Structure formats: structure tokens, C-alpha cells
mmCIF file of C-alpha atoms in Angstrom:
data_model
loop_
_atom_site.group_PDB
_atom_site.id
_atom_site.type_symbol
_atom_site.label_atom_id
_atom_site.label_comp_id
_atom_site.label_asym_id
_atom_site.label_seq_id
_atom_site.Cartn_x
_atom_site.Cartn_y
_atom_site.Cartn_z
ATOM 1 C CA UNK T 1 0.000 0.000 0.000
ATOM 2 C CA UNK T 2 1.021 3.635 -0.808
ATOM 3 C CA UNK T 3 2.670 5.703 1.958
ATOM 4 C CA UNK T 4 0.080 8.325 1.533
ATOM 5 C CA UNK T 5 -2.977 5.632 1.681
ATOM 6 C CA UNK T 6 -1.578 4.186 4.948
ATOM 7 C CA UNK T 7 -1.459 7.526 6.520
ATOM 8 C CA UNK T 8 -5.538 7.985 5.412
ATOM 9 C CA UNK T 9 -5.858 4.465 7.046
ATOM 10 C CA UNK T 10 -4.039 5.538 10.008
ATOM 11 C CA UNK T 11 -6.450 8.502 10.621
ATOM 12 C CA UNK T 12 -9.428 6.445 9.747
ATOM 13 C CA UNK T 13 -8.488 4.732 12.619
ATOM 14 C CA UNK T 14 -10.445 6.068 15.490
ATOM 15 C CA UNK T 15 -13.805 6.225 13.199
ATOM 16 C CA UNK T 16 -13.952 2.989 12.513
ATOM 17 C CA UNK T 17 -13.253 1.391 15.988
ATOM 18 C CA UNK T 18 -15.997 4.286 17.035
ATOM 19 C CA UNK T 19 -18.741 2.514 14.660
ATOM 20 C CA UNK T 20 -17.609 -0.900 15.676
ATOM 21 C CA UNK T 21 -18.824 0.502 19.655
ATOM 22 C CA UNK T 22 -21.485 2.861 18.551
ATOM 23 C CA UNK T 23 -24.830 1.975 20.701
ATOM 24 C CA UNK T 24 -23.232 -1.109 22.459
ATOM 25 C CA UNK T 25 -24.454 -2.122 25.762
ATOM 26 C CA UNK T 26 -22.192 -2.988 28.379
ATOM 27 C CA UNK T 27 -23.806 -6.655 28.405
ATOM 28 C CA UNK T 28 -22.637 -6.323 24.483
ATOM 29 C CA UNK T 29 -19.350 -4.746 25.212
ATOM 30 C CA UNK T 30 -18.530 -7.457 27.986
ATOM 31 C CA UNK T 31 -19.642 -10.319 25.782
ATOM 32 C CA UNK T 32 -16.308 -12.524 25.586
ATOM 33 C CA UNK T 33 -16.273 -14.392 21.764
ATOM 34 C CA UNK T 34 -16.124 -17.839 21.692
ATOM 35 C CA UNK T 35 -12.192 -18.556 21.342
ATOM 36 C CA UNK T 36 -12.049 -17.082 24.887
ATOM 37 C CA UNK T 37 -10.178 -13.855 23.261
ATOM 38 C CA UNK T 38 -10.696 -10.114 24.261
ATOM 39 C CA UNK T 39 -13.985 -8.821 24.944
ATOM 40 C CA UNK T 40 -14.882 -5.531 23.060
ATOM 41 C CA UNK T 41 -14.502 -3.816 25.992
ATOM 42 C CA UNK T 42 -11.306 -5.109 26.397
ATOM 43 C CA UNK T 43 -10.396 -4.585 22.765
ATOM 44 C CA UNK T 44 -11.261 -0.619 22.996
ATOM 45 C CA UNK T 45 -9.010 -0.165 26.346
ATOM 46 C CA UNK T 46 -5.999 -2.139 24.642
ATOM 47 C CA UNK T 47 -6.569 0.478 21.845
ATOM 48 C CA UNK T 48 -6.372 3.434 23.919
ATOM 49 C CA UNK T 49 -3.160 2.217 25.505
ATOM 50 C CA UNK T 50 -1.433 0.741 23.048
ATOM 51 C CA UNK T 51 -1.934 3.843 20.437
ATOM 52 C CA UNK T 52 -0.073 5.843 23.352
ATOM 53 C CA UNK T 53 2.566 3.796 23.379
ATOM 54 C CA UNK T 54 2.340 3.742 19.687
ATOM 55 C CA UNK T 55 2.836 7.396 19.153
ATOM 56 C CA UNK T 56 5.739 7.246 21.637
ATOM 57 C CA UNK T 57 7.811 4.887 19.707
ATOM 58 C CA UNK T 58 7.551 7.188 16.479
ATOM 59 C CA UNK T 59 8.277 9.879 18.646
ATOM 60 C CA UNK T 60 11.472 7.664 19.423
ATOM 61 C CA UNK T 61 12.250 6.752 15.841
ATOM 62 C CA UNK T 62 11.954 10.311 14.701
ATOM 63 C CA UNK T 63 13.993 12.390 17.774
ATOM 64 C CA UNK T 64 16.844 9.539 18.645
ATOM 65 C CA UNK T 65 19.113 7.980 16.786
ATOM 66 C CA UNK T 66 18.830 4.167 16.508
ATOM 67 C CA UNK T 67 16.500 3.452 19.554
ATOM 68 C CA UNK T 68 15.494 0.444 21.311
ATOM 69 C CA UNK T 69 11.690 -0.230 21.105
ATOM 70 C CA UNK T 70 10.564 -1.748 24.012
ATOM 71 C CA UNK T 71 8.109 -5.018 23.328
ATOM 72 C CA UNK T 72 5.475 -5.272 25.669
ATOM 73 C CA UNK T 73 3.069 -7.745 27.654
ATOM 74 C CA UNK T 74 -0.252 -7.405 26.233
ATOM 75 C CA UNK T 75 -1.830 -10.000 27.800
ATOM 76 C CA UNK T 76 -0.464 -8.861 31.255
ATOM 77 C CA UNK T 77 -1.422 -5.182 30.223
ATOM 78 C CA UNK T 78 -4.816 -6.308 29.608
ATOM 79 C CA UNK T 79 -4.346 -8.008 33.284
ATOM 80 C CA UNK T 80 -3.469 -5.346 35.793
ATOM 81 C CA UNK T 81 -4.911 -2.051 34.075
ATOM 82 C CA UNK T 82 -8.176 -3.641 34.228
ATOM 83 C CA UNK T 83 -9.262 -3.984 30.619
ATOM 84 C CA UNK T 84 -12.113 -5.843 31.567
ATOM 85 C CA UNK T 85 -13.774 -3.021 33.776
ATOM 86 C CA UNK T 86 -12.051 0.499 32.579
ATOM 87 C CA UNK T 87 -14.983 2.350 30.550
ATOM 88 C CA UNK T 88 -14.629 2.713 27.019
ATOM 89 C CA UNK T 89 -15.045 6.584 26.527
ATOM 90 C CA UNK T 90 -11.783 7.498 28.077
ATOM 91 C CA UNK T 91 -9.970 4.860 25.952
ATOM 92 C CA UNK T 92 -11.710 6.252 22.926
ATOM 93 C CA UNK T 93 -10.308 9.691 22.988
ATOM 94 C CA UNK T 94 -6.808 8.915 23.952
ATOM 95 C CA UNK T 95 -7.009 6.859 20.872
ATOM 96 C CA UNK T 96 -8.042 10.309 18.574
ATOM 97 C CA UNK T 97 -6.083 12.370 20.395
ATOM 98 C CA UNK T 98 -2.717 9.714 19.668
ATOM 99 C CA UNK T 99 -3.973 9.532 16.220
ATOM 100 C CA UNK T 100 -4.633 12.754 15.790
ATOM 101 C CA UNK T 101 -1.394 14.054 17.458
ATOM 102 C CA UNK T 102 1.055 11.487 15.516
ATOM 103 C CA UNK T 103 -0.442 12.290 11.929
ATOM 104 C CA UNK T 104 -0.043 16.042 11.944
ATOM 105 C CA UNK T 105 3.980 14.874 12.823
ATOM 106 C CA UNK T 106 3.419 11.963 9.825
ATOM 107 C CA UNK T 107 2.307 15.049 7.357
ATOM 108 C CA UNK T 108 5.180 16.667 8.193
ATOM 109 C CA UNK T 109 8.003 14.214 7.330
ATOM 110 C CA UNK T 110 10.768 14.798 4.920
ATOM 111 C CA UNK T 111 12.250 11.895 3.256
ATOM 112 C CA UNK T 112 15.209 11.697 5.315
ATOM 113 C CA UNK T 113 12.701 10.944 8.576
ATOM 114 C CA UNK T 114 10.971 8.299 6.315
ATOM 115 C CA UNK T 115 14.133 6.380 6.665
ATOM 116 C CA UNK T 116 14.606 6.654 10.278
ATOM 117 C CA UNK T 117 14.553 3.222 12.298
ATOM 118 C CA UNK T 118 15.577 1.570 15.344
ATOM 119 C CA UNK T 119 15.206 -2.058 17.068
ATOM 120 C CA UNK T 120 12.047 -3.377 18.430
ATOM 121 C CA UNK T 121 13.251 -5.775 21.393
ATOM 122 C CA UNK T 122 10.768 -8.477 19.915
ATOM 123 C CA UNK T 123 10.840 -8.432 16.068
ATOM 124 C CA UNK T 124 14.007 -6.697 14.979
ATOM 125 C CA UNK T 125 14.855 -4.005 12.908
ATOM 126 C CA UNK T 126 11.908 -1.496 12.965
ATOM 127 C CA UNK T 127 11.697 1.451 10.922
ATOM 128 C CA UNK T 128 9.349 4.793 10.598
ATOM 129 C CA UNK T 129 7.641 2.904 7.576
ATOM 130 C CA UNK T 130 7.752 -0.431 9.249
ATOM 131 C CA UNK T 131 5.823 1.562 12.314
ATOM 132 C CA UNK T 132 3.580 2.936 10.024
ATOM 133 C CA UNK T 133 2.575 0.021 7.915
ATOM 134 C CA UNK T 134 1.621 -1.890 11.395
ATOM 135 C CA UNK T 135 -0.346 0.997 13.048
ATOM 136 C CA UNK T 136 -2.445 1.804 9.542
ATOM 137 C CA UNK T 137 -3.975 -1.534 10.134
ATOM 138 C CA UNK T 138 -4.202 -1.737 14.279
ATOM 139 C CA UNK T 139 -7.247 -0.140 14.476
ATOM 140 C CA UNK T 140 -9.147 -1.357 12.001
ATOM 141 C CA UNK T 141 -8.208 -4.873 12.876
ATOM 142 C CA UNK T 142 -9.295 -4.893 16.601
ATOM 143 C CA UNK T 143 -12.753 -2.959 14.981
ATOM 144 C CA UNK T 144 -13.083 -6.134 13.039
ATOM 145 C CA UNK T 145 -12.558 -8.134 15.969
ATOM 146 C CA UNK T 146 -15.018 -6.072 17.671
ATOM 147 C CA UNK T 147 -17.633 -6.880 15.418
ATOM 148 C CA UNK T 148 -16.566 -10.393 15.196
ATOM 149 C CA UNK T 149 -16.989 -11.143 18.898
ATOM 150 C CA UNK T 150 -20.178 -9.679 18.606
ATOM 151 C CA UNK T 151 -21.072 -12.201 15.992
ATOM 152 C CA UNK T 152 -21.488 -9.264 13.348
#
């Protein structure tokens, strides 16, 4: 995918997981799918986290040279800051406000930044684009996940 389509994707981002929530009870928003994965609720508050932590490591990529990207624990995340009870609305607008933060820096790029990159502690080298390519699709794959533990 084109550079500049990822970046629409990226801001796209926040609308879609918002439609995949719109009007969702808490019984609905609790409702764990069958695989025993995440329940939307769950889903939304990994969002708001992870998209902070997200725009941090670009932040990293773009202002040091060569960083380490720290890998994380979802799972254990998910654990001790109470996915499973947090409300959603909070986790909702720290995900705009990352999103919305990070792609008036990705508008701004000159080449040279493009090619920016550091090592991510659990998959290797990791590079602006690299960052990119994985965060244009976050969102809209936990809304799909959304919508499939809702049977939708």
C-alpha cells in the first residue's frame, strides 16, 4: 500500500473502531467471543493504551538515533490495568487524540525521517515505515474483531 494511503488508514483509525462501539451495551461490550479472546470492551481499552505507546515509539524513531523499542506484555497489560472493567469513553479519545497528534507529525516528514529506524526488542529491525505500515492496520483490525466477537 502507498505511503500516503496508509497515513488515510491511520487517521481512519479512530472512526472505525468508534462505529464498531457505537450503541453497544455494556452486556454487548462485555460479551467474551467464543475462542475465549478479548472482549470488546477489552479490545477498545488495549486500543487506547497501546496507540499511546504507539505514538511514543515514532516519537522515538523520529527524535533519537537508533533506539530500542521496548516489546510489551499485552496480555499482562490487559491483566493489571483492568481492561475488563475500565470504561470505554476514556480509551476512545486517547485513541483520537494519539492519532490525531502522531499524523499532523506523519504530514510533516521529509524523506530523510521516512528512513529513520531503530530495534524493536521483539521483532528486529523497525523502521518509521515499518511503524507505520503496522499501526495503519491496528485499528481497524481490533474494529473487526469487535464486530466479530459480537457475531457481526
Amino acid at each position: 500500500m502507498a505511503r500516503d494511503d496508509l497515513i488515510t488508514r491511520y487517521r481512519e483509525g479512530p472512526d472505525v473502531v468508534e462505529r464498531a462501539v457505537a450503541g453497544l451495551s455494556d452486556e454487548e461490550l462485555d460479551r467474551r467471543p467464543a475462542d475465549g479472546g478479548w472482549s470488546p470492551r477489552e479490545v477498545v481499552n488495549h486500543l487506547g493504551d497501546s496507540e499511546m505507546i504507539s505514538a511514543f515509539r515514532l516519537r522515538r524513531l523520529l527524535a533519537e538515533d537508533a533506539p530500542v523499542i521496548q516489546g510489551y506484555d499485552e496480555e499482562e497489560h490487559a491483566r493489571r490495568l483492568h481492561y475488563d472493567v475500565r470504561p470505554i469513553g476514556p480509551s476512545l479519545a486517547a485513541l483520537r487524540a494519539a492519532r490525531e497528534t502522531t499524523a499532523s507529525i506523519l504530514d510533516r516528514l521529509s524523506e530523510e525521517d521516512w528512513s529513520r529506524s531503530g530495534t524493536h526488542t521483539e521483532s528486529g529491525p523497525y523502521s518509521v515505515q515499518t511503524w507505520l505500515e503496522i499501526y495503519a492496520a491496528h485499528a481497524h483490525d481490533h474494529a473487526k474483531q469487535i464486530r466479530e466477537a459480537l457475531g457481526l
